[in-house]
Short mmCIF file of C-alpha atoms in Angstrom, two decimals:
data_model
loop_
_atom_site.label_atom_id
_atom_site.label_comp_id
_atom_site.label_asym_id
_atom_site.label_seq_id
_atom_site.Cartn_x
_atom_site.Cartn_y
_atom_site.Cartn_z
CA UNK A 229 0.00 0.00 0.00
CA UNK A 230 1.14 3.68 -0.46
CA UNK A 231 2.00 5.67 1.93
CA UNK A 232 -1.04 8.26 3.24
CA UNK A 233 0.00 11.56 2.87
CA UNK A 234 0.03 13.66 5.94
CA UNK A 235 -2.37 16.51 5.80
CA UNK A 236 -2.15 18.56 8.39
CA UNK A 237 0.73 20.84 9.30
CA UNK A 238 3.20 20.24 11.91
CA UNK A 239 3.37 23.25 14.42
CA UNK A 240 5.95 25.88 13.10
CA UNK A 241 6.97 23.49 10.38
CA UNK A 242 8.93 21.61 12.45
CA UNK A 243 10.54 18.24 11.20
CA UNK A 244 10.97 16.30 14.01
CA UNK A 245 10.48 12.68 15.70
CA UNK A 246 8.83 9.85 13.25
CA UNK A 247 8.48 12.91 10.29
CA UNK A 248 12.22 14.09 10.25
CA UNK A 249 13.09 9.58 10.46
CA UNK A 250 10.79 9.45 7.51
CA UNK A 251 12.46 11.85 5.19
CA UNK A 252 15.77 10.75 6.57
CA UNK A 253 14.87 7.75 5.17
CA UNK A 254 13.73 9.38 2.02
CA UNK A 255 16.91 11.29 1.52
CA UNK A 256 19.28 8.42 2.24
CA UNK A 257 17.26 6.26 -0.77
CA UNK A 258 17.70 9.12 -2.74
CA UNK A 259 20.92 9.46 -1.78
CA UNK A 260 22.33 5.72 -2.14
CA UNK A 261 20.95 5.85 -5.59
CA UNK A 262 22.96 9.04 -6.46
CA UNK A 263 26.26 7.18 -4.93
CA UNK A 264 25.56 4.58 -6.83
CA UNK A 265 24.57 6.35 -10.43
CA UNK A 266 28.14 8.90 -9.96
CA UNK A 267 30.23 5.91 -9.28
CA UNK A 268 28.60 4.36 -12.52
CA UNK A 269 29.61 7.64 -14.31
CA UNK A 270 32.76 7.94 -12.82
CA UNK A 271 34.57 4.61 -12.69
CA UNK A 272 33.14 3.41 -16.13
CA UNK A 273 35.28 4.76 -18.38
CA UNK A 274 38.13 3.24 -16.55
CA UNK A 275 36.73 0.13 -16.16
CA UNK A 276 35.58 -0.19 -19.90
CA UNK A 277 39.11 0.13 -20.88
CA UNK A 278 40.51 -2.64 -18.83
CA UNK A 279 37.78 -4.41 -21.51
CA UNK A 280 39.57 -3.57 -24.29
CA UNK A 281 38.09 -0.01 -25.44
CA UNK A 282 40.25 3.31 -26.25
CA UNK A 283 39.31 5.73 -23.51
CA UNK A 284 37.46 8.07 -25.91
CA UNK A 285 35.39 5.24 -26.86
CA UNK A 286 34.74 3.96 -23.09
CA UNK A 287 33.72 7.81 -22.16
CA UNK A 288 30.92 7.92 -24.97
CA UNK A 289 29.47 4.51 -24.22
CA UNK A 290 29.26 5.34 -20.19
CA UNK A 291 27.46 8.67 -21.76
CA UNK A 292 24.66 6.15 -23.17
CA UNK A 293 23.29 6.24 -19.91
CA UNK A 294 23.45 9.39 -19.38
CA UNK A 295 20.89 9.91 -22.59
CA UNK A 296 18.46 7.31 -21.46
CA UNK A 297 18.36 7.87 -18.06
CA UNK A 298 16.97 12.00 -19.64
CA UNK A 299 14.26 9.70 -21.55
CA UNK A 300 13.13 7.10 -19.18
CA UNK A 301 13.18 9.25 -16.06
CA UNK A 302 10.83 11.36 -17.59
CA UNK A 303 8.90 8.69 -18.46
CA UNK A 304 8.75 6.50 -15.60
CA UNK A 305 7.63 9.61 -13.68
CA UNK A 306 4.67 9.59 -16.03
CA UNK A 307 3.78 6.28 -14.87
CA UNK A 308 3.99 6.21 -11.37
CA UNK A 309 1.58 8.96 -11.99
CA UNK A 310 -0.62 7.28 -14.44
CA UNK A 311 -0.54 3.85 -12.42
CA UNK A 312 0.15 4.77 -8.71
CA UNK A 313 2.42 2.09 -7.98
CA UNK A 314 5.12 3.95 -6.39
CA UNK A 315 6.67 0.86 -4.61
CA UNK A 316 6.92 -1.64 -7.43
CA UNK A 317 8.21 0.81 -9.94
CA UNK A 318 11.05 2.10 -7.17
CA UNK A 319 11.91 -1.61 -6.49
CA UNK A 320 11.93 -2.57 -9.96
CA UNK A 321 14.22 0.28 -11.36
CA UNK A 322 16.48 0.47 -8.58
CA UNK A 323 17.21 -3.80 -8.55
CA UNK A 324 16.95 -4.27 -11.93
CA UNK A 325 19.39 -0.93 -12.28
CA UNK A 326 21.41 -3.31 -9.65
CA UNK A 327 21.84 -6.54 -11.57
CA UNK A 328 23.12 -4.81 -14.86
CA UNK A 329 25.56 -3.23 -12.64
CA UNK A 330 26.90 -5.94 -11.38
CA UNK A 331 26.77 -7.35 -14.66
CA UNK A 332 28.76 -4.77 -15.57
CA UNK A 333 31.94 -5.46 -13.54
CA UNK A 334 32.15 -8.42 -14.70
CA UNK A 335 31.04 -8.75 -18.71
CA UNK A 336 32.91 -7.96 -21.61
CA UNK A 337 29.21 -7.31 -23.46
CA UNK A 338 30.12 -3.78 -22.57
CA UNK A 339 27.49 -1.94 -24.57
CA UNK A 340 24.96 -4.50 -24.36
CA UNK A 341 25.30 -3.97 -20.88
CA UNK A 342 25.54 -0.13 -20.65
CA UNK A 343 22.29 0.10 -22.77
CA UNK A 344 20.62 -1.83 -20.00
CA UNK A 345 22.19 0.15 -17.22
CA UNK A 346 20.59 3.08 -18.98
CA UNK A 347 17.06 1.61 -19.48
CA UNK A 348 17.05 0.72 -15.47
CA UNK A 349 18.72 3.58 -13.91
CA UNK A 350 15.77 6.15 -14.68
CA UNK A 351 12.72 4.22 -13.67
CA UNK A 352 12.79 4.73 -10.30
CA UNK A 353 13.65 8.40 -10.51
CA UNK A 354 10.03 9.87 -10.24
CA UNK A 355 9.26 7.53 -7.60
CA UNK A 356 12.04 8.65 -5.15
CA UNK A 357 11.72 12.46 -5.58
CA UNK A 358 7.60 12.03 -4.79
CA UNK A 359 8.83 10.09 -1.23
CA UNK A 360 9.45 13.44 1.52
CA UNK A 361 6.47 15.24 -0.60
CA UNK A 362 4.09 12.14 0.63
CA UNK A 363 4.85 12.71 3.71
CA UNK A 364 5.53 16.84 4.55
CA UNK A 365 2.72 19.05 5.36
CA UNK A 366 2.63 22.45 3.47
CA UNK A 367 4.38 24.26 6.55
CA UNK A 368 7.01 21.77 6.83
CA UNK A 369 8.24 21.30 3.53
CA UNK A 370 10.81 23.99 3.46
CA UNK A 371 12.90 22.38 6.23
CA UNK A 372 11.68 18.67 5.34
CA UNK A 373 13.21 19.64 1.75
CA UNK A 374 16.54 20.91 3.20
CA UNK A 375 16.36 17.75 5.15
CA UNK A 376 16.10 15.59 2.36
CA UNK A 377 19.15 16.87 0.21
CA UNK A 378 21.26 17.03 3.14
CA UNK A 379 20.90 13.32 3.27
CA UNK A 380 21.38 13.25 -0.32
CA UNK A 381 24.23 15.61 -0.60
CA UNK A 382 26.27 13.27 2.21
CA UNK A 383 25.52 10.15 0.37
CA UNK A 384 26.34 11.47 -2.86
CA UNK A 385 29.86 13.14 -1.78
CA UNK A 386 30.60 9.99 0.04
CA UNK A 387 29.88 7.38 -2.22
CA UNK A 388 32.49 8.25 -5.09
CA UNK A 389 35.35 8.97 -2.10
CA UNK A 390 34.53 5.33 -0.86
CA UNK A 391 34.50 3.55 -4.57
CA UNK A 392 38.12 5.03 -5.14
CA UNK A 393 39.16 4.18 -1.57
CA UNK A 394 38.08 0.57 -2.89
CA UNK A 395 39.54 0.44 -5.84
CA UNK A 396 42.92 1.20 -4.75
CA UNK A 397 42.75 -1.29 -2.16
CA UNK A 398 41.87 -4.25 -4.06
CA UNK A 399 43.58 -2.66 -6.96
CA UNK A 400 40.56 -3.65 -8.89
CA UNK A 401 38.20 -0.97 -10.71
CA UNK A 402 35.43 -3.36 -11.42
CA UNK A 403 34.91 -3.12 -7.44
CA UNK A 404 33.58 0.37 -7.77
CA UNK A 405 30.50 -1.30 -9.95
CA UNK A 406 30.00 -3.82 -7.03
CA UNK A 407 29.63 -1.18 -4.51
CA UNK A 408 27.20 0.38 -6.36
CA UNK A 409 25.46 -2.54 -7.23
CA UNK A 410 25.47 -3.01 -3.66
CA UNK A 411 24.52 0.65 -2.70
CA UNK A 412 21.45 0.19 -5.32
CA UNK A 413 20.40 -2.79 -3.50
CA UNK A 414 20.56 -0.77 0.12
CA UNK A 415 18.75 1.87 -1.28
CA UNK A 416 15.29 -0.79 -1.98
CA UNK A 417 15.92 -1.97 1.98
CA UNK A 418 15.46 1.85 3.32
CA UNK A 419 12.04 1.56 1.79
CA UNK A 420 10.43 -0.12 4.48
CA UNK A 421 11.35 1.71 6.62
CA UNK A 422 10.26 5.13 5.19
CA UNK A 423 6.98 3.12 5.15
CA UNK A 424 6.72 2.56 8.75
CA UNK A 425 8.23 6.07 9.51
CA UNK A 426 5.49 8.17 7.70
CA UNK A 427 2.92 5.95 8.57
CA UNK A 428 3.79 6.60 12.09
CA UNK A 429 4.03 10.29 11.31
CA UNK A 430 0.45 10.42 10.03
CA UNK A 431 -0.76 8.90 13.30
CA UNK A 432 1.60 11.84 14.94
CA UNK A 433 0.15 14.62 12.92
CA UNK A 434 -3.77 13.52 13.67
CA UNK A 435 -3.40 13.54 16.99
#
């Protein structure tokens, strides 16, 4: 089931106790996925020539998902709209994102491969930005927002930092795609939690 929005406005628009855990939650899903996609963006190139491409080449296939992630996020935002499943579409892009991933560190099928990275990586977009919205009131939604790219902002910063941290201690690049493969995966196991947050927050806010 969804997640009920919250309707009524938290006094001052304060983001505190089960509200400010829900969009914590929000923002680190957000977040992980971000890791995950600039590690993609970063590390490819490098990790495309260990399979044989010039580095030219390697930079304009990792752009391929650059292009389709522009077309199918729009897209996908259209249908969580147009079919209201929020969950399975989030679940969907950000695993099947995953597997191609981690497919990716390992295949020599580069562009196969990157042409399925790009088909996954933007399906879940539309459903992760709508998460902190389903949950702030109006007067909260200034300093839920703030909130929620903070957590984003970390994540995002982090992630890369870690994936080259990795890489030069296994002295293997195709790590970096495992991480995020792995940070794609986290991302899906922070949505339960958001769940039980907000719907904890709703009780809050009605009574």
């Amino acid at each position: 089931p969804q997640t009920a929005q919250v309707s009524r406005s938290a006094p001052g628009g304060q983001v505190r106790g089960a509200l400010l855990g829900a969009v914590l939650a929000a923002g680190t899903i957000w977040g992980l996925y971000n890791a995950a996609l600039s590690i993609v963006f970063n590390f490819g190139p490098e990790l495309f020539v260990t399979r044989g491409m010039a580095l030219a080449e390697a930079g304009s296939v990792t752009s391929i998902i650059f292009w389709l992630l522009a077309i199918g996020g729009s897209f996908a935002a259209f249908l969580v709209d147009w079919t209201g499943r929020r969950n399975l579409i989030l679940v969907t892009g950000n695993l099947g994102f995953a597997v191609f991933v981690f497919i990716g560190s390992v295949t020599d099928q580069v562009l196969l491969n990157v042409i399925a990275m790009g088909v996954f990586s933007g399906i879940a977009v539309g459903a992760m930005m709508s998460l902190p919205a389903l949950v702030l009131p109006p007067a909260a939604r200034a300093v839920g927002m703030g909130v929620f790219f903070t957590a984003f902002f970390v994540f995002g910063t982090i992630g890369p930092i870690i994936a080259g941290w990795l890489a030069e201690l296994t002295g293997d690049i195709a790590s970096t795609y495992r991480l995020s493969a792995g940070l794609l995966v986290a991302s899906v196991l922070f949505l339960p939690l958001y769940h039980k947050l907000a719907a904890r927050a709703a009780k809050d806010q009605q009574a």
